[in-house]
Coordinates of C-alpha atoms and ligand atoms in Angstrom, one line a residue:
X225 CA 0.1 -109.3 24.1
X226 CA -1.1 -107.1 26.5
X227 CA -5.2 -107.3 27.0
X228 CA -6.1 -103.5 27.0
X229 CA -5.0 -104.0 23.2
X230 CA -6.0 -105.4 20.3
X231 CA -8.9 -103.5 18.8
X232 CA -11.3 -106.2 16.5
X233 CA -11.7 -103.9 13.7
X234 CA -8.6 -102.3 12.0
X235 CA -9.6 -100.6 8.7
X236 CA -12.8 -99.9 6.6
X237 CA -13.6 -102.2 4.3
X238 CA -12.2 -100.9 0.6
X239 CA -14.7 -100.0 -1.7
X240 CA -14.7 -102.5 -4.7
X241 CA -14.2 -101.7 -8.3
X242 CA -16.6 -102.9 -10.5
X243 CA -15.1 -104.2 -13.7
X244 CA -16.8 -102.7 -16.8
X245 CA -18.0 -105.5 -18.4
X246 CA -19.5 -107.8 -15.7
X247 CA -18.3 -111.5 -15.6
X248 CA -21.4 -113.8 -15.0
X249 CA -19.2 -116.0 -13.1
X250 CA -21.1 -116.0 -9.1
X251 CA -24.6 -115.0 -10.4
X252 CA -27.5 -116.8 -8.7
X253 CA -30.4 -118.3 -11.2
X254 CA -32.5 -115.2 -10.8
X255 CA -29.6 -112.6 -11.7
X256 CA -28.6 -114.4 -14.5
X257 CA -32.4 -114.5 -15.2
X258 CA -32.0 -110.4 -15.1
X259 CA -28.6 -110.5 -16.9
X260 CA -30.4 -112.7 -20.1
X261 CA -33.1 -110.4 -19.9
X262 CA -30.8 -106.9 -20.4
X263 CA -29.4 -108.9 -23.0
X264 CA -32.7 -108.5 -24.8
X265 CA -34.1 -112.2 -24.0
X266 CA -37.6 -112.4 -23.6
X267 CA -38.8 -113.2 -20.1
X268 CA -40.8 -116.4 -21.5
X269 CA -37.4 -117.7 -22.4
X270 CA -35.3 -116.9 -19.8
X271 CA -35.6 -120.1 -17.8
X272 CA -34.3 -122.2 -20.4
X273 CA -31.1 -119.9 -21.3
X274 CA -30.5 -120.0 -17.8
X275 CA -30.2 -123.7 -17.4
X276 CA -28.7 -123.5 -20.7
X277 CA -25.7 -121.3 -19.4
X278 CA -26.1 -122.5 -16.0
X279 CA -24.4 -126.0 -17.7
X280 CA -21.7 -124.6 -20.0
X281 CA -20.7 -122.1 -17.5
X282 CA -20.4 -124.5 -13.6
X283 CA -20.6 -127.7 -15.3
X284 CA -18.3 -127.9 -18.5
X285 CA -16.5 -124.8 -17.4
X286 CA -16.5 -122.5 -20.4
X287 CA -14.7 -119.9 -20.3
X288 CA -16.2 -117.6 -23.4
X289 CA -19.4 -117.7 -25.3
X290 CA -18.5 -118.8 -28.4
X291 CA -18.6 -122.5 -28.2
X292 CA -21.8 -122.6 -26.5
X293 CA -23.7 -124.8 -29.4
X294 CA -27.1 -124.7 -27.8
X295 CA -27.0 -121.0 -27.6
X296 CA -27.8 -119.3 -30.8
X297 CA -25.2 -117.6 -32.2
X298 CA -27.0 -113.9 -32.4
X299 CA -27.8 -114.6 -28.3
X300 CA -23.6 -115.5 -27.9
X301 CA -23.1 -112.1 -29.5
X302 CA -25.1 -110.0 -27.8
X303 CA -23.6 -111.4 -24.6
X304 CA -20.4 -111.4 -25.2
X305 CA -21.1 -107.6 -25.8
X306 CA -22.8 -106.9 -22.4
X307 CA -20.9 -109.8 -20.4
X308 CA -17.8 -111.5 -19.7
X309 CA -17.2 -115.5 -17.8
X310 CA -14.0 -114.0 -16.7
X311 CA -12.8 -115.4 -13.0
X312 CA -9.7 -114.7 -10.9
X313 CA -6.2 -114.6 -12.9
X314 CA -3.3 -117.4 -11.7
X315 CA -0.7 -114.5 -11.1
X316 CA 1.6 -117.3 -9.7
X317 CA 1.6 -121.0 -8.6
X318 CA 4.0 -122.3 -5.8
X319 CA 3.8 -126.6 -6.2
X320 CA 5.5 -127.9 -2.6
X321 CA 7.3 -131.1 -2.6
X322 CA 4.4 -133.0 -0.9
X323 CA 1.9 -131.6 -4.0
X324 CA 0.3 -128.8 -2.3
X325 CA -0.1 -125.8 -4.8
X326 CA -0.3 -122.2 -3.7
X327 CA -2.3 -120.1 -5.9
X328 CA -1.8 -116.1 -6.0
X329 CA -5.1 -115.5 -7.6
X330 CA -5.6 -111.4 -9.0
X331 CA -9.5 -110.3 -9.1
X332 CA -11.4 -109.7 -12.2
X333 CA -11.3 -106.4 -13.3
X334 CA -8.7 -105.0 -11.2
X335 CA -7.0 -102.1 -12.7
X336 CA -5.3 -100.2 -10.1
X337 CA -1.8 -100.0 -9.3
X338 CA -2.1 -102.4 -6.7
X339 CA -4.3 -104.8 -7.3
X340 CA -6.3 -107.2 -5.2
X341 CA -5.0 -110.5 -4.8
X342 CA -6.4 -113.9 -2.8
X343 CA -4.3 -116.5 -2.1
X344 CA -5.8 -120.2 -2.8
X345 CA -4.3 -123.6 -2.3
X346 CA -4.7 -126.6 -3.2
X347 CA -4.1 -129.8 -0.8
X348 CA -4.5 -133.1 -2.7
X349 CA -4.3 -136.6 -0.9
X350 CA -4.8 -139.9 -2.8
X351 CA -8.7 -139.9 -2.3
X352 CA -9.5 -136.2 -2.2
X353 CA -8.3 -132.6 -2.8
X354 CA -8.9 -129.8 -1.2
X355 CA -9.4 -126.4 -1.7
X356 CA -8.9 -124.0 0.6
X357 CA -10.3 -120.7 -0.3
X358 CA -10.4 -117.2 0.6
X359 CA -13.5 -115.2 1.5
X360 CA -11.9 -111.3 2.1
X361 CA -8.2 -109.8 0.6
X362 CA -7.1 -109.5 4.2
X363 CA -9.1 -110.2 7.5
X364 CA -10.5 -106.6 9.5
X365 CA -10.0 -109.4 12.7
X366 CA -6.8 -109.5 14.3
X367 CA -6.0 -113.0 16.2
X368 CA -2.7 -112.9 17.5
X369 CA -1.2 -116.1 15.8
X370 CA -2.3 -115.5 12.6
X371 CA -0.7 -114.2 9.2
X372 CA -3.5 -113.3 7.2
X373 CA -4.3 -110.8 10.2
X374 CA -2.0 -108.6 9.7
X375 CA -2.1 -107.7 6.3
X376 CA -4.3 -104.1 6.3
X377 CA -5.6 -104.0 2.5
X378 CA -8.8 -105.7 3.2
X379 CA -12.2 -105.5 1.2
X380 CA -14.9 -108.3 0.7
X381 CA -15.0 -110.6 -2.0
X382 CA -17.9 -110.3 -4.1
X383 CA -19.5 -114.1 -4.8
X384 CA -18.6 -114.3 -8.1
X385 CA -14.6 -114.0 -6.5
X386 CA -15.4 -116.4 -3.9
X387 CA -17.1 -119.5 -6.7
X388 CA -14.5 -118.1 -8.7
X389 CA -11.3 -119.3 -7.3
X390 CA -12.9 -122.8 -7.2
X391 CA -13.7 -122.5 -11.3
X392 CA -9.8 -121.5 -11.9
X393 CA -8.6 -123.7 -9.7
X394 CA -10.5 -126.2 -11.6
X395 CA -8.9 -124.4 -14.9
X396 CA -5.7 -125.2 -14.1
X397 CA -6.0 -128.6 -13.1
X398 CA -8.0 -129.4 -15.8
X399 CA -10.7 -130.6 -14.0
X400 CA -13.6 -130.0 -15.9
X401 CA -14.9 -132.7 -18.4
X402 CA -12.4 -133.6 -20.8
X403 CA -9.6 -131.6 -19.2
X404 CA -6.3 -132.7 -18.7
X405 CA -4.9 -132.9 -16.2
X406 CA -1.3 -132.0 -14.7
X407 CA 1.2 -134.3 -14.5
X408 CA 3.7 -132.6 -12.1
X409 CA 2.9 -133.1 -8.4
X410 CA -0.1 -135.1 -7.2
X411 CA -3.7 -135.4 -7.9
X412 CA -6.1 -137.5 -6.3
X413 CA -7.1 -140.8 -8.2
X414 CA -10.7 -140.5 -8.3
X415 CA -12.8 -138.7 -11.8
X416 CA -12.5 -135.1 -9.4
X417 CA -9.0 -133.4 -8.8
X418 CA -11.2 -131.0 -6.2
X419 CA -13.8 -132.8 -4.1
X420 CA -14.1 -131.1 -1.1
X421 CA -13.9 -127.2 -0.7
X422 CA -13.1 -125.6 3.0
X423 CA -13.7 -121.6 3.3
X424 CA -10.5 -121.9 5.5
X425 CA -8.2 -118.9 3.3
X426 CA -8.2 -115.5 4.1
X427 CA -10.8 -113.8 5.8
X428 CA -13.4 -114.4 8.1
X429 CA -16.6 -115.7 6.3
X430 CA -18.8 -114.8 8.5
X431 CA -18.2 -110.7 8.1
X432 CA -19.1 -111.9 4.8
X433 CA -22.4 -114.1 4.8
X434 CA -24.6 -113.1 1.6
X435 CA -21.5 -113.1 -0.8
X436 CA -20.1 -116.5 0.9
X437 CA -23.7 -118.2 0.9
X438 CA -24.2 -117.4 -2.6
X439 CA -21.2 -118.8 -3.8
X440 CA -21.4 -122.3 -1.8
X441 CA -24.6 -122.2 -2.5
X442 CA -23.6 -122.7 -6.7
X443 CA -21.3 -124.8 -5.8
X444 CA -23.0 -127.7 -4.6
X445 CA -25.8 -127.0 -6.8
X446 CA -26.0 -130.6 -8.9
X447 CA -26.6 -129.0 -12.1
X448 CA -23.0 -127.5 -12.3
X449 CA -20.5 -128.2 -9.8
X450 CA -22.3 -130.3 -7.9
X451 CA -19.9 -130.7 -4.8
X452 CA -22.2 -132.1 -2.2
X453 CA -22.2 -129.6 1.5
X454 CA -21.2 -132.4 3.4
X455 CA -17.8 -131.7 1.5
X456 CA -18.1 -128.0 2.2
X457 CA -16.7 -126.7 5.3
X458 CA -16.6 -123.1 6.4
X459 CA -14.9 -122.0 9.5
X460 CA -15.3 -119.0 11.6
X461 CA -13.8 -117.1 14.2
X462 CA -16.7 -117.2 16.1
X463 CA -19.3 -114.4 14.8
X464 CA -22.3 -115.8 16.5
X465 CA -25.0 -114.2 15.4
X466 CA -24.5 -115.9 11.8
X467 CA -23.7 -119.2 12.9
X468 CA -27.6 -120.3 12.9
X469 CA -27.6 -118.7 9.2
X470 CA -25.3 -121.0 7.8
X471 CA -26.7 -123.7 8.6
X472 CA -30.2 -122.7 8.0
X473 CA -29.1 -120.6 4.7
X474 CA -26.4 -122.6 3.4
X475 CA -26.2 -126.3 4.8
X476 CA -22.5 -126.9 4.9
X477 CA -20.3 -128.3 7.7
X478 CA -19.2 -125.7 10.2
X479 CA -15.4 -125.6 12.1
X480 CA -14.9 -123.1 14.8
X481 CA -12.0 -121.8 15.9
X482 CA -11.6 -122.4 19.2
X483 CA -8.2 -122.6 20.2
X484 CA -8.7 -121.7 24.2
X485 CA -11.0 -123.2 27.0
X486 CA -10.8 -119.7 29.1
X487 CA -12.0 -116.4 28.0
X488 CA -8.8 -114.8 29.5
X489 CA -6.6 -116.4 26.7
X490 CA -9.1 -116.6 24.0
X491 CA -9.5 -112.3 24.7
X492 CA -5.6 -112.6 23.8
X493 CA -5.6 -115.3 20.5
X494 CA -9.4 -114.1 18.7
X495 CA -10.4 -110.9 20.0
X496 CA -13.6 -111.0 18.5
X497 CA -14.1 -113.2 21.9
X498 CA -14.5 -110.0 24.1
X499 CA -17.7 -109.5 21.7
X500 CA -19.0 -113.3 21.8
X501 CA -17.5 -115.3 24.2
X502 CA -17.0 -118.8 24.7
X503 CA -20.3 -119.5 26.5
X504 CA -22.2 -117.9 23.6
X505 CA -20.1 -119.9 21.0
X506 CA -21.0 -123.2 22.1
X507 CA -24.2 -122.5 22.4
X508 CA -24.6 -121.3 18.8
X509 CA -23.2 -124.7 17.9
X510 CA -25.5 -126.6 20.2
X511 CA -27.9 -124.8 18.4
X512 CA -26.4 -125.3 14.8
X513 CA -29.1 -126.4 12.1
X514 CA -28.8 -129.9 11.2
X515 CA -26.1 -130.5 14.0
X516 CA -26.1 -134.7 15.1
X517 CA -23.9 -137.1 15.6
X518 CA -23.6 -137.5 11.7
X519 CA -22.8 -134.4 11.3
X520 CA -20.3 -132.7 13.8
X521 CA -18.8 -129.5 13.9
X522 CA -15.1 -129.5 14.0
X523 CA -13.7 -127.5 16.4
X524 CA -10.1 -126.4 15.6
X525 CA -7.7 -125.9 18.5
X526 CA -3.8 -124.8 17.3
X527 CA -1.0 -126.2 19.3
X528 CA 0.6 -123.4 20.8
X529 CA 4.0 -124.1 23.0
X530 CA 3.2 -122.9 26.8
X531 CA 0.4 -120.9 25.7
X532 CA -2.6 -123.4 25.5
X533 CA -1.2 -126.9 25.0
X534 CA -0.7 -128.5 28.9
X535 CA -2.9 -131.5 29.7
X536 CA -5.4 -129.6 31.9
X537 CA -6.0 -127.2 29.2
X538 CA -6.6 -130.9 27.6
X539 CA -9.1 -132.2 30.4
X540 CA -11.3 -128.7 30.3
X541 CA -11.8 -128.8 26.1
X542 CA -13.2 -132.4 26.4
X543 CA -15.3 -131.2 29.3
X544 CA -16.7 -128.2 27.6
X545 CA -17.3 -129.7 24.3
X546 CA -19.3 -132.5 26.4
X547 CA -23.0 -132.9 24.9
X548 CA -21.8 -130.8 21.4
X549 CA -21.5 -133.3 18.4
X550 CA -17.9 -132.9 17.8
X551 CA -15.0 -133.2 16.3
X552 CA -11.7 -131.8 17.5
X553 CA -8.7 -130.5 15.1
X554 CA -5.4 -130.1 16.7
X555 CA -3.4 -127.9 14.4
X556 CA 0.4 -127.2 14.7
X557 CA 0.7 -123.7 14.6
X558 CA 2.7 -122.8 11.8
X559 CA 5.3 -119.9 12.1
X560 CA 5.8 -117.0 10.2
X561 CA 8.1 -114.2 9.9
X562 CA 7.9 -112.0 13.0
X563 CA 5.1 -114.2 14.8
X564 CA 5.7 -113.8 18.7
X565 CA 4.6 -117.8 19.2
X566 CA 6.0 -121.4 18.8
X567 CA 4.1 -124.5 18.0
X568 CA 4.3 -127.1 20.6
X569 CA 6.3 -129.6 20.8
X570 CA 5.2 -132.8 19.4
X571 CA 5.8 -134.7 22.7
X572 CA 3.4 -131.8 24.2
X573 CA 1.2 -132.2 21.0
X574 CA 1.2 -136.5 21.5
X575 CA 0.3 -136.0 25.6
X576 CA -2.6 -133.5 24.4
X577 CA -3.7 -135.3 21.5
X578 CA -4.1 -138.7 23.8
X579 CA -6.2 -137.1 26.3
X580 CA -8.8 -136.0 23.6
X581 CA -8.2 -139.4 21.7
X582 CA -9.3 -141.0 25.5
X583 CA -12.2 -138.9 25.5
X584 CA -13.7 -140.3 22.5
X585 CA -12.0 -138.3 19.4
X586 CA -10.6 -139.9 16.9
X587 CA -7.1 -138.8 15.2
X588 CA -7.0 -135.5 16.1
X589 CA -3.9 -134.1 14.9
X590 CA -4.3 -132.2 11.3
X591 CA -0.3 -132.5 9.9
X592 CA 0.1 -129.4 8.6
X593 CA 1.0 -129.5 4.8
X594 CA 2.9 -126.9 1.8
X595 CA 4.8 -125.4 5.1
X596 CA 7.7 -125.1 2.4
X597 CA 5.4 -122.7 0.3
X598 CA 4.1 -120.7 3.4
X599 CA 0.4 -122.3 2.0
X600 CA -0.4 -124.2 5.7
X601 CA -3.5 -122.4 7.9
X602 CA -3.0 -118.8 9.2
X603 CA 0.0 -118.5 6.7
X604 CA -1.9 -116.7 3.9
X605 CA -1.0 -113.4 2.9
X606 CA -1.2 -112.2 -0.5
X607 CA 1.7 -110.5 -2.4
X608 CA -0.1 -107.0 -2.0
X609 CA 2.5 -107.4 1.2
X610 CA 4.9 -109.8 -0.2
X611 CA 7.4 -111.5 2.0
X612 CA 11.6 -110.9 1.2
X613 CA 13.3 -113.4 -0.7
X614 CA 15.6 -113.7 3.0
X615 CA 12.1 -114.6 5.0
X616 CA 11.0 -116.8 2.7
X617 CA 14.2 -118.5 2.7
X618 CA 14.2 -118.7 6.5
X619 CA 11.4 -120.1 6.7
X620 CA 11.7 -123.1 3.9
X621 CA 14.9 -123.7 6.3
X622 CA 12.7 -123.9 9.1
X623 CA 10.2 -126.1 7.3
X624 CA 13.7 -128.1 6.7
X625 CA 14.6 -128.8 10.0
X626 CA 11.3 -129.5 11.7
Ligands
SAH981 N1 -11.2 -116.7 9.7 C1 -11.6 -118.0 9.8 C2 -11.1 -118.9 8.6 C3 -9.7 -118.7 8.2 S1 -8.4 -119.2 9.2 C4 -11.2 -118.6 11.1 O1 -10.4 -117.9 11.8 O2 -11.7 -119.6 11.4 C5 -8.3 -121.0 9.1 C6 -7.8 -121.7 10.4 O3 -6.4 -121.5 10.5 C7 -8.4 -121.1 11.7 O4 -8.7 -122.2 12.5 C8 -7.3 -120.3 12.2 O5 -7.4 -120.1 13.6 C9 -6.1 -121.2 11.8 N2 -4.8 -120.5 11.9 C10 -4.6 -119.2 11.7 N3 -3.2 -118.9 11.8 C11 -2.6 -120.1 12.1 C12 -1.2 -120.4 12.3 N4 -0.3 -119.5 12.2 N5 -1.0 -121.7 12.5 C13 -2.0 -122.7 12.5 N6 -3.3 -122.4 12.3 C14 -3.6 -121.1 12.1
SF4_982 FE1 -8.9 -113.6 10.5 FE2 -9.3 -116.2 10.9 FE3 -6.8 -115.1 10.8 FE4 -8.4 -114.6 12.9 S1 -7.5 -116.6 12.3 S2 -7.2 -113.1 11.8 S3 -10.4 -114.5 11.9 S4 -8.2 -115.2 9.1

């Protein structure tokens, strides 16, 4: 980890493939407005058909035209012709022993030889579930701890990819109305199986605002999803320049990666910090729309052994995060094959963790959860670059013996 390395950008983004006929899954009001009206629908209509789909499509969850009773039949024809409500394909599903599910999620209309994939997983808890989903196949930033950064395919997902893994997600746990739901593994009690969403999978969101916005954008609209932004949470890397943008633009809870107090070691773990360092970062979030005591910006801070974790690295976090509205999320880092770090050890992570908790932070620690599925933060990677059968195994032994 030398610091004359590490460039921030490591391949141009891949041109994407359009899928011949377009799925309407990710279209804002006003392009499905434009869709219904190259289907032949006359503009003084179009409002209506658009709240008309707008409810079979992100509140009942269709997934074709055909059973869409208030849409006459000639208007179900002539967009099933022109139009498709396809969204990403489950290609496999990895269920861990503590319920987490792994999703390896292929991307409409992908006909290559290698296709795109996204991973996606699920995280449910008695109360809640969480998605965790996947803004880019890939990441073009390169932090030094993290999995997802060294896979090289990467392209943008469009927003209809992003809402998308949220809608088969949803598919698969049957938890639309009606659906039923699975009854391996475990799913919160409540009437949702996914209440909250965090844009926390691979890829960093902010290299990707417009597609991102647009997507969390329909999914908290009430007419459809309806999953309210204070159960949104996107977290960045640190591209400050879009930080004010989502929370003027989009509303939902922010999480920055922190993970150092110096801009020495942070040059080292998120690159991107020789472009916007640490000073610049905090102010951004003391600047963040909508940013108060009721509303706090996590900042996420992963435990790694000798690197960042001794109790003066401790004392200078709680001091530079003094007058921010915050929270703080200590995360075990979680290994993978090849990665040059170890996670602290949890005497290290308790010492840390009670200086913070003095400060004024509550339960800091985030456990980390589906190690045994390689599904826990920094860990994604989709099969484009698939892991061996022998490091997979290694590392469910690992999860074993921690
Ligand atoms: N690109 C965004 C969002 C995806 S990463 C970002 O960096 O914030 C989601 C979180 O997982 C980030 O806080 C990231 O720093 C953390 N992470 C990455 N690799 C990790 C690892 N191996 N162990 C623990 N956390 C990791
Ligand atoms: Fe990209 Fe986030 Fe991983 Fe850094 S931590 S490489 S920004 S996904």
């Amino acid at each position: 980890m030398s610091l004359a390395a590490a460039p921030i950008e490591k391949a141009p983004l891949e041109r994407y493939i359009a899928p011949t006929k377009p799925s309407l899954v990710g279209l804002t009001r006003a392009q499905l407005a434009d869709a219904l009206g190259s289907a032949g629908v006359p503009e003084q209509q179009r409002k209506m058909r658009v709240q008309q789909l707008w409810h079979w499509i992100y509140f009942r969850g269709f997934t074709s035209f055909d059973a869409m009773t208030s849409v006459s039949k000639d208007l179900r024809a002539a967009l099933a012709e022109r139009f498709t409500l396809e969204r990403p394909d489950v290609v496999a599903e990895q269920v861990s022993v503590d319920g987490t599910r792994k999703w390896l999620m292929r991307l409409p209309g992908e006909t290559t030889d290698r296709p795109h994939e996204v991973e996606c997983v699920y995280i449910p808890d008695t109360e809640r579930g969480t998605l965790c989903v996947s803004s880019q196949v890939g990441c073009t930033l390169t932090c030094s701890f993290c999995h997802t950064g060294t896979q090289r395919l990467v392209r943008n997902l469009t927003a209809g990819e992003i809402i998308g893994q949220v809608m088969a997600a949803r598919d698969r746990l049957g938890d639309w109305p009606g659906g039923v739901r699975p009854t391996d593994g475990v799913v919160p009690t409540g009437d949702r199986c996914v209440t909250n969403i965090v844009l926390m999978g691979m890829g960093e969101p902010l290299y990707n605002f417009e597609a991102v916005r647009d997507a969390l954008l329909i999914v908290s609209d009430g007419d459809g999803i309806g999953i309210s932004k204070r159960r949104i949470t996107l977290s960045t890397s640190g591209v400050v320049p879009n930080i004010e943008r989502v929370g003027a633009e989009i509303g939902c809870m922010l999480a920055v990666s922190l993970h150092a107090v110096r801009d020495d070691l942070r040059n080292e773990l998120v690159p991107l910090n020789r472009k916007y360092p640490i000073a610049h970062l905090l102010d951004a979030c003391r600047n963040y729309p909508g940013v108060s005591n009721a509303k706090r910006i996590t900042f996420e801070y992963v435990m790694l052994k000798g690197v960042n974790d001794s109790i003066a690295d401790a004392k200078a976090l709680v001091r530079l995060l003094k007058g921010i509205p915050a929270k703080i999320n200590l995360i075990p880092f979680n290994p993978w094959p090849g990665s040059t770090y170890e996670c602290s050890d949890w005497e290290q992570i308790e010492k840390f963790s009670q200086v913070v908790f003095d400060a004024g932070y509550a339960s800091p620690v985030r456990t980390p959860r589906g190690r045994d599925i390689l599904a826990a933060c920094g860990q994604l990677k989709s099969a484009t670059e698939k892991l061996s059968v022998r490091e997979r195994m290694a590392l469910r032994a690992m999860a074993m013996t921690e």
